[in-house]
PDB file of C-alpha atoms in Angstrom:
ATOM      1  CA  UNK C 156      17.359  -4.652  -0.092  1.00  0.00           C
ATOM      2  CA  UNK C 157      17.682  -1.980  -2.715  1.00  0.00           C
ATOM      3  CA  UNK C 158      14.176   0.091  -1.506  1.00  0.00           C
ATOM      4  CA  UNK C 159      16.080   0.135   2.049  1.00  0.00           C
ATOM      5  CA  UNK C 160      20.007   0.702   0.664  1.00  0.00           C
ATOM      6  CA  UNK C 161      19.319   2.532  -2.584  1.00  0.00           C
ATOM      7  CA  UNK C 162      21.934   0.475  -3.701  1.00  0.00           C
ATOM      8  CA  UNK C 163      20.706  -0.662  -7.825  1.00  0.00           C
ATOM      9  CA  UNK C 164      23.182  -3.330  -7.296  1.00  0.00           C
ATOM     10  CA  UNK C 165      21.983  -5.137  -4.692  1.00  0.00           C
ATOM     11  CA  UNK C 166      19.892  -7.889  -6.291  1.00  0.00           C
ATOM     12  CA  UNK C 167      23.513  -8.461  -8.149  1.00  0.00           C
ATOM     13  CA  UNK C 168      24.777  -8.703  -4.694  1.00  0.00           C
ATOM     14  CA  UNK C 169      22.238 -11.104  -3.045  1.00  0.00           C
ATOM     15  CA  UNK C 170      22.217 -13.465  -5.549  1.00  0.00           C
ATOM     16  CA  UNK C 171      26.436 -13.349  -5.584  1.00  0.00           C
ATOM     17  CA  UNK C 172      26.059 -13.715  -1.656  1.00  0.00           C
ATOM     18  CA  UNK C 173      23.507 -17.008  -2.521  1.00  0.00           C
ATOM     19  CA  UNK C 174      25.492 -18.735  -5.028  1.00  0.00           C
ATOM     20  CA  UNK C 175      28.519 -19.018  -2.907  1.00  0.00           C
ATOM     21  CA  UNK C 176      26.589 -19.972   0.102  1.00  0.00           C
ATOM     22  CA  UNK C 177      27.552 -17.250   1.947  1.00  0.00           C
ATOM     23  CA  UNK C 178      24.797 -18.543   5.022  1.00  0.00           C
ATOM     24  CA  UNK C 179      22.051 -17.477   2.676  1.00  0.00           C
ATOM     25  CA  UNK C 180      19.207 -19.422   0.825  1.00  0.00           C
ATOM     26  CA  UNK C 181      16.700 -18.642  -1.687  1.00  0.00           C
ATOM     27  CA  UNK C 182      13.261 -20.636  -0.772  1.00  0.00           C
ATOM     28  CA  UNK C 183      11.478 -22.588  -2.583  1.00  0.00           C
ATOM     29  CA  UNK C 184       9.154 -19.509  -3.883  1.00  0.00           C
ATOM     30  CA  UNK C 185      11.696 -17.887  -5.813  1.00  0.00           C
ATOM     31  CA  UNK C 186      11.355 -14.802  -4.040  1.00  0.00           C
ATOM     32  CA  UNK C 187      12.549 -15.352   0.053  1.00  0.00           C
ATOM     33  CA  UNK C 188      15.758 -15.425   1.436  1.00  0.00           C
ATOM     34  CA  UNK C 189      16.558 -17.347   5.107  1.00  0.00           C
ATOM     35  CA  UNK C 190      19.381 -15.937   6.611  1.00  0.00           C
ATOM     36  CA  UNK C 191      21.699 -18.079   8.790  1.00  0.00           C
ATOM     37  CA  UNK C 192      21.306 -16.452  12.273  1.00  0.00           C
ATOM     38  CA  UNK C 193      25.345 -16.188  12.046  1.00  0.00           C
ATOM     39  CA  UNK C 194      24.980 -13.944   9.228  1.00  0.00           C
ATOM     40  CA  UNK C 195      21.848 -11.968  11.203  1.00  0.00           C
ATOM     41  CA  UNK C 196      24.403 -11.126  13.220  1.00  0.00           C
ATOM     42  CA  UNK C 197      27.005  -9.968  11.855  1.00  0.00           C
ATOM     43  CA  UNK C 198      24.635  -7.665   9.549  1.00  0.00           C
ATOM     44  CA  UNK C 199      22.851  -6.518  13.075  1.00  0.00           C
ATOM     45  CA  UNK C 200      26.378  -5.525  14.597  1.00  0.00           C
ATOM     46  CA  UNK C 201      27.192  -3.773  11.310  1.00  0.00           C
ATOM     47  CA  UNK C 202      23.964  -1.934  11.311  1.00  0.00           C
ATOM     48  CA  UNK C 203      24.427  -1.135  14.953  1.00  0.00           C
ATOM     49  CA  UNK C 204      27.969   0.613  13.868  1.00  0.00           C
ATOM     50  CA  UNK C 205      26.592   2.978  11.724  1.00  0.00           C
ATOM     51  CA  UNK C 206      25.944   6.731  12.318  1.00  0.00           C
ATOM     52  CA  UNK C 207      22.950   7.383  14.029  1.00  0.00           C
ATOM     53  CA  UNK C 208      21.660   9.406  10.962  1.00  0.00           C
ATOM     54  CA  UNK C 209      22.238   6.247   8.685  1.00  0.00           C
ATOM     55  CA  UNK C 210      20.173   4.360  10.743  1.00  0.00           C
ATOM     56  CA  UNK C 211      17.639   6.468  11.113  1.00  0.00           C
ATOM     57  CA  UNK C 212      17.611   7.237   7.346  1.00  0.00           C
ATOM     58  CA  UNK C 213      17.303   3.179   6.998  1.00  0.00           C
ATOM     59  CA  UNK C 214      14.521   2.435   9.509  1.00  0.00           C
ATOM     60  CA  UNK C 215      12.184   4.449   7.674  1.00  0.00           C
ATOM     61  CA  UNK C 216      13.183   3.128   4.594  1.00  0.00           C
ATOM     62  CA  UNK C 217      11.903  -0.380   6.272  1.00  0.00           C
ATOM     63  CA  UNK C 218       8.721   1.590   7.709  1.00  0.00           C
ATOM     64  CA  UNK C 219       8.134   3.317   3.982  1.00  0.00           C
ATOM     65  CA  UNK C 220       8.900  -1.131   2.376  1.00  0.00           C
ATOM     66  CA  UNK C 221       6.269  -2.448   5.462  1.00  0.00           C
ATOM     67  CA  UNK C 222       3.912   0.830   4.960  1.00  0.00           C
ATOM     68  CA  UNK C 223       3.323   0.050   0.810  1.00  0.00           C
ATOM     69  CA  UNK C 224       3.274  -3.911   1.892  1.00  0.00           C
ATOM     70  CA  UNK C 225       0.090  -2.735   4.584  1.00  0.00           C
ATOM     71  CA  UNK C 226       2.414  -5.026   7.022  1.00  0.00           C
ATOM     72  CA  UNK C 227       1.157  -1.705   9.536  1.00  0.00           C
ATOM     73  CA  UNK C 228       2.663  -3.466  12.845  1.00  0.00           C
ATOM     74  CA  UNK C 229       6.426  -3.300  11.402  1.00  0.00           C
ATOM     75  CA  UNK C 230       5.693   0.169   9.580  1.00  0.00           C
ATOM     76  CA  UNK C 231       5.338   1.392  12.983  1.00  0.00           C
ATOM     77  CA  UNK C 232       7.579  -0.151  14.195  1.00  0.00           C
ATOM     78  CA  UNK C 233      10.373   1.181  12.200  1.00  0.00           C
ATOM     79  CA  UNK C 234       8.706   4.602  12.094  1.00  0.00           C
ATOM     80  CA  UNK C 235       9.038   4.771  15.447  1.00  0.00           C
ATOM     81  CA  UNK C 236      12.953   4.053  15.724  1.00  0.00           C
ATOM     82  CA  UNK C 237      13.108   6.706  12.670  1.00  0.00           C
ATOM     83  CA  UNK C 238      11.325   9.652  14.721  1.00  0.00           C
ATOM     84  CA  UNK C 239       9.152  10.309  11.805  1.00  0.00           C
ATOM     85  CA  UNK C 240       6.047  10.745  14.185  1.00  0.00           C
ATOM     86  CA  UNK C 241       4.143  11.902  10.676  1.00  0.00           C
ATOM     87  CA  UNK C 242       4.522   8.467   9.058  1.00  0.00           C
ATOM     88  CA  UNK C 243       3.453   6.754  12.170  1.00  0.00           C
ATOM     89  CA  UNK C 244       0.685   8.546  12.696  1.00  0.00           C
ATOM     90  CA  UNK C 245      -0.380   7.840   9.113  1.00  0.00           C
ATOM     91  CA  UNK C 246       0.378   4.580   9.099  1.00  0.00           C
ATOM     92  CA  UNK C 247      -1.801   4.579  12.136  1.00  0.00           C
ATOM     93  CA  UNK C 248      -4.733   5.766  10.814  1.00  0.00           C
ATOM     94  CA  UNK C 249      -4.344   3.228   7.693  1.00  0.00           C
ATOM     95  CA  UNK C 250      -4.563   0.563  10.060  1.00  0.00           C
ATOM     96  CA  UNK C 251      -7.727   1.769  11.480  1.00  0.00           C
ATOM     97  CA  UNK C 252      -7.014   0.311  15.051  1.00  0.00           C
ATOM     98  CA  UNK C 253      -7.254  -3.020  13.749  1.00  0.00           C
ATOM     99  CA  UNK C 254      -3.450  -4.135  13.969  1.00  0.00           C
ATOM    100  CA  UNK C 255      -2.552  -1.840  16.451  1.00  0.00           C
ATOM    101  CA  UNK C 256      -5.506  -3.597  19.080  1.00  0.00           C
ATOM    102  CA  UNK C 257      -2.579  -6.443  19.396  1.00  0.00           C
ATOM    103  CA  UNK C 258      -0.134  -4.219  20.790  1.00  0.00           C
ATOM    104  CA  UNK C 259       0.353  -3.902  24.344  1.00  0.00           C
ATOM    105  CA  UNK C 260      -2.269  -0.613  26.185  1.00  0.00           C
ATOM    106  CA  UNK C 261       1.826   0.298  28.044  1.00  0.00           C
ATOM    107  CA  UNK C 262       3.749  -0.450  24.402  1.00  0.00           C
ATOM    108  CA  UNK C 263       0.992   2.609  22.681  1.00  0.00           C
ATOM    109  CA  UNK C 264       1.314   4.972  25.358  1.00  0.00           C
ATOM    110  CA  UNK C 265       4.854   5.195  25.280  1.00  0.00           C
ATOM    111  CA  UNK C 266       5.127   5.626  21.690  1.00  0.00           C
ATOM    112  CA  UNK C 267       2.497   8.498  22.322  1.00  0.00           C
ATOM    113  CA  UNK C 268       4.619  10.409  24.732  1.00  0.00           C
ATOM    114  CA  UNK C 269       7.538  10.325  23.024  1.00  0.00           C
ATOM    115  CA  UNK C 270       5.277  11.939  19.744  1.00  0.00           C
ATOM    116  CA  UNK C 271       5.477  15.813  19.862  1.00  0.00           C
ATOM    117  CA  UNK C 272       1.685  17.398  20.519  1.00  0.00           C
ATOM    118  CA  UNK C 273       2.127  19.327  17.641  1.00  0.00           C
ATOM    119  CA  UNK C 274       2.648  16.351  15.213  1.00  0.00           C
ATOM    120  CA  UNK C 275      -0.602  14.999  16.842  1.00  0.00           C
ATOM    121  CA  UNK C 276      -2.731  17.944  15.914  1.00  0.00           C
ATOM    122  CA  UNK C 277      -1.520  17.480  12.507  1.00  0.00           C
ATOM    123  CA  UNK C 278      -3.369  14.327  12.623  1.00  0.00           C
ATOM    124  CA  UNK C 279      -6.677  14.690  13.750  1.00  0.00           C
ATOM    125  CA  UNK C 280      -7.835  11.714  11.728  1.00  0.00           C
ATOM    126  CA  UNK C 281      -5.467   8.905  13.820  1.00  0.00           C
ATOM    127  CA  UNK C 282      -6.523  10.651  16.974  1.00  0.00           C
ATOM    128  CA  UNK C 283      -9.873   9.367  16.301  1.00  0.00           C
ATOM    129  CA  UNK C 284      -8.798   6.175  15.790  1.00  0.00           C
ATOM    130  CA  UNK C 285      -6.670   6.018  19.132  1.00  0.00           C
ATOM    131  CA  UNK C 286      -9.248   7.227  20.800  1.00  0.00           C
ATOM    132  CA  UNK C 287     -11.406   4.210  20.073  1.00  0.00           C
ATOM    133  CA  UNK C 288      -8.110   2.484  20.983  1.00  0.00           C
ATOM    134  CA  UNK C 289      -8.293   3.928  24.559  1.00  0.00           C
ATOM    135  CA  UNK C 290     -11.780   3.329  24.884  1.00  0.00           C
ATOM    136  CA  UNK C 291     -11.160  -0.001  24.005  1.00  0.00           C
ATOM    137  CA  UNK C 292      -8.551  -0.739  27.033  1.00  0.00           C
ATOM    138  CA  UNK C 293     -10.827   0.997  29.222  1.00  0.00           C
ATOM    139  CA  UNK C 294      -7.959   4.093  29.625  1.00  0.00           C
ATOM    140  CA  UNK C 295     -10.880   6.848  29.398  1.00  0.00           C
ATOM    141  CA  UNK C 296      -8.556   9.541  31.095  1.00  0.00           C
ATOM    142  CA  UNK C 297      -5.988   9.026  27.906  1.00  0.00           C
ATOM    143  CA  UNK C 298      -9.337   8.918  25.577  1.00  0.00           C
ATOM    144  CA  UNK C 299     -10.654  12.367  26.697  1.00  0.00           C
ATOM    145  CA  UNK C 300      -7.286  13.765  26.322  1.00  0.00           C
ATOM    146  CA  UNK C 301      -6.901  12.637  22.973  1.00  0.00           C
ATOM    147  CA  UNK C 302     -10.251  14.152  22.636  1.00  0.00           C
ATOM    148  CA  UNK C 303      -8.730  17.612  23.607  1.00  0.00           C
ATOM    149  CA  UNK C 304      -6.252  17.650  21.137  1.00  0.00           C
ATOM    150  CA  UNK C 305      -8.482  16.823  18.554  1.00  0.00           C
ATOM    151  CA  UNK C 306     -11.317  19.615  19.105  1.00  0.00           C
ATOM    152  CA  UNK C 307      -8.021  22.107  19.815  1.00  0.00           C
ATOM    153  CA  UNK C 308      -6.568  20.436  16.304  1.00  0.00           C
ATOM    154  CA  UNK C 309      -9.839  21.759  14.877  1.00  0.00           C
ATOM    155  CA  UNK C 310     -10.511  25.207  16.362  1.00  0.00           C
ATOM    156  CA  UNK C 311      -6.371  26.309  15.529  1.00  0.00           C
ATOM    157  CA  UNK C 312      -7.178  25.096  11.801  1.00  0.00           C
ATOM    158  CA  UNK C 313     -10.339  27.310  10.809  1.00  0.00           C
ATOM    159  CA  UNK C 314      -9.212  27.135   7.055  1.00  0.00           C
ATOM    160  CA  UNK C 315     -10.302  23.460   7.068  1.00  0.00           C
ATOM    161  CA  UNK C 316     -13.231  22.620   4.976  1.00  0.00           C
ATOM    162  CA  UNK C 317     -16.169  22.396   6.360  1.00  0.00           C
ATOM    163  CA  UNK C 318     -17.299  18.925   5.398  1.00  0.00           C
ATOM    164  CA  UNK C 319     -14.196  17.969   7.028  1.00  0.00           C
ATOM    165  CA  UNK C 320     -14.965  19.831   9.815  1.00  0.00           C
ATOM    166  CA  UNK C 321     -18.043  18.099  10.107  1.00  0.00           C
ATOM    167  CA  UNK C 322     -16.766  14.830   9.669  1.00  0.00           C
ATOM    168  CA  UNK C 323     -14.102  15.369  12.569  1.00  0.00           C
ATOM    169  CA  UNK C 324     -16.100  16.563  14.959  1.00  0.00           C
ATOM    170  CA  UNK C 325     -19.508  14.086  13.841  1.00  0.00           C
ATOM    171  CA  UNK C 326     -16.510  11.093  14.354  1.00  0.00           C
ATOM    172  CA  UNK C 327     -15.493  12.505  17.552  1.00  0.00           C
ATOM    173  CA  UNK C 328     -19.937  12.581  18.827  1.00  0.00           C
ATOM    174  CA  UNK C 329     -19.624   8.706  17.247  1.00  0.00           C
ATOM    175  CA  UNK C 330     -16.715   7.849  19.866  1.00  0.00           C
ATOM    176  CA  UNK C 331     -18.259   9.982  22.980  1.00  0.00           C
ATOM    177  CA  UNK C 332     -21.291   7.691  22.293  1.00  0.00           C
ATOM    178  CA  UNK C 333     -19.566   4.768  23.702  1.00  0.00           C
ATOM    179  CA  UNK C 334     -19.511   5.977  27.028  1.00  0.00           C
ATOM    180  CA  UNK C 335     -23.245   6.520  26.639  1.00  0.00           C
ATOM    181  CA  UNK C 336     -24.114   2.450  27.011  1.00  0.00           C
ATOM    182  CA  UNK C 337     -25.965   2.877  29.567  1.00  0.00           C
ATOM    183  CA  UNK C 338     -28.015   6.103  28.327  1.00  0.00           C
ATOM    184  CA  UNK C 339     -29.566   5.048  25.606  1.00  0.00           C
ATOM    185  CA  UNK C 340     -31.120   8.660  25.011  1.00  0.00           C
ATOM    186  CA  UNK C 341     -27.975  10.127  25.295  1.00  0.00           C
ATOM    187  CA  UNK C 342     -26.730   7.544  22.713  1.00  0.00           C
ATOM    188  CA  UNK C 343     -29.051   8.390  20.371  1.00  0.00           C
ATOM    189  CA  UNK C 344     -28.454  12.111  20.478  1.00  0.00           C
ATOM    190  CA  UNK C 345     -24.999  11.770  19.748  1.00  0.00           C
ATOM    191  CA  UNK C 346     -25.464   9.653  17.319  1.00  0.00           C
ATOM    192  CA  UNK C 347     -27.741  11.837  15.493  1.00  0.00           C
ATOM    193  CA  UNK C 348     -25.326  14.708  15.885  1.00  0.00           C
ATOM    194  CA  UNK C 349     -22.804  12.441  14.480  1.00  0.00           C
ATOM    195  CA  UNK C 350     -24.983  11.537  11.460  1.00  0.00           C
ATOM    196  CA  UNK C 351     -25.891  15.282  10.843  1.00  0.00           C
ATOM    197  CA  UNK C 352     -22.542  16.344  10.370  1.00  0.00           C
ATOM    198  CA  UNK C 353     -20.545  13.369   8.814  1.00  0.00           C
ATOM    199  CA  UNK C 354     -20.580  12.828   4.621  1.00  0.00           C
ATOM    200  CA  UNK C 355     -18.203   9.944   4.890  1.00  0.00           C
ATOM    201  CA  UNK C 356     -17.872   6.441   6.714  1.00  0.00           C
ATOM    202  CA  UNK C 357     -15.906   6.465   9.930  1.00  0.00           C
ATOM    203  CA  UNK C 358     -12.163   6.060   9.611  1.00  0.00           C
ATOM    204  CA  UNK C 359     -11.495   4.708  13.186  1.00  0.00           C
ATOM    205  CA  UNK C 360     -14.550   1.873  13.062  1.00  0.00           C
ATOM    206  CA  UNK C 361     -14.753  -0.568   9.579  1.00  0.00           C
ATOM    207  CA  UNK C 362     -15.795  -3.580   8.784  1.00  0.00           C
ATOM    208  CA  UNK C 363     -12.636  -4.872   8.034  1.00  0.00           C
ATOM    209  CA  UNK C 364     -11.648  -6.006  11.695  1.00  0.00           C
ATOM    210  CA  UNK C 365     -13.052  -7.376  14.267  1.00  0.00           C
ATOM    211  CA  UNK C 366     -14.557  -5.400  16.479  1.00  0.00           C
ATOM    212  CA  UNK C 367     -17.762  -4.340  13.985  1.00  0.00           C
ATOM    213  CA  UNK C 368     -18.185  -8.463  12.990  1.00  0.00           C
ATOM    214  CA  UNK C 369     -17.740  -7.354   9.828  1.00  0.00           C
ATOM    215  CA  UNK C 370     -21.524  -5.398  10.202  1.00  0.00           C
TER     216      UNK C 370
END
């Protein structure tokens, strides 16, 4: 409550609002509150009633809370009712497609409309990763576009350095392999290209979710 109000107080106030049963309860942990869905209510009609700019200013206070708790689905969530496209797309990337893979293909796309091109380009490093995304739901089109802005994020930034450069671009040979399967040549070459000019791991595949097994 106080990371989202900014209110010092409001620990005071929760536990005020507990002892006189005011359709809140303190679990058994010590640290979570259950709210009666009365009082969800009447807190989501008061929230509704504020200025838009309140709002907004509170929704990515929840995306910053969810973002520093890695709970990534609600941190984009909230950054998306917020408008701040930059802590989306970062929060995207931190993710690594992993969480976002549960979304719905439709629910992704329209968040990616409504995000300006130029914030995109900013992020060159959570295009990769929704690129993978769009290979994985078989939505090449949207995957080569992606691409696009990526290689155009690249060639309008020239004071980027060059092992970043490299690792952009070697990321970007790493995804265009996938549509090699059936080439296994044509794999290989990209993959080589890929290994020549990369220093790091690849952001949008770990071993952290699923689709690597954990190799």
């Amino acid at each position: 409550v106080r990371c989202i109000t900014g209110d010092d107080g409001a620990g005071q106030i929760l536990s005020q609002l507990t002892e006189q049963n005011a359709f809140i309860k303190c679990l058994s942990d010590g640290v979570t509150y259950r709210f009666h869905h009365m009082m969800k209510e009447c807190a989501r009609q008061r929230f509704l009633a504020m200025k838009p700019e309140r709002r907004k200013h509170c929704w990515e206070r929840y995306g910053f809370w969810y973002e520093e708790h890695r709970q990534y689905l609600h941190a984009m969530n909230a950054y998306r009712k917020s408008e701040n496209y930059d802590a989306l797309l970062r929060v995207v990337c931190a993710d690594a497609g992993i969480l976002l893979s549960s979304l719905s293909p439709a629910e992704v796309l329209a968040a990616l409309a409504e995000c300006p091109v130029t914030i995109l380009k900013a992020h060159p490093a959570a295009l990769l990763v929704l690129m993978r995304s769009m290979f994985n739901w078989r939505n090449i089109p949207k995957m080569m576009e992606l691409k696009g802005l990526l290689l155009a994020a690249v060639a309008e930034h020239p004071e980027l350095p060059e092992e970043e450069r490299g690792n952009l671009l070697g990321e970007c040979d790493l995804m265009m392999s996938f549509l090699c399967y059936n080439d296994i040549s044509a794999m290989s070459r990209l993959h080589r290209s890929a290994s020549a000019q990369m220093s790091r791991p690849a952001i949008s595949i770990q071993n952290s979710g699923g689709w690597t097994f954990g190799s």
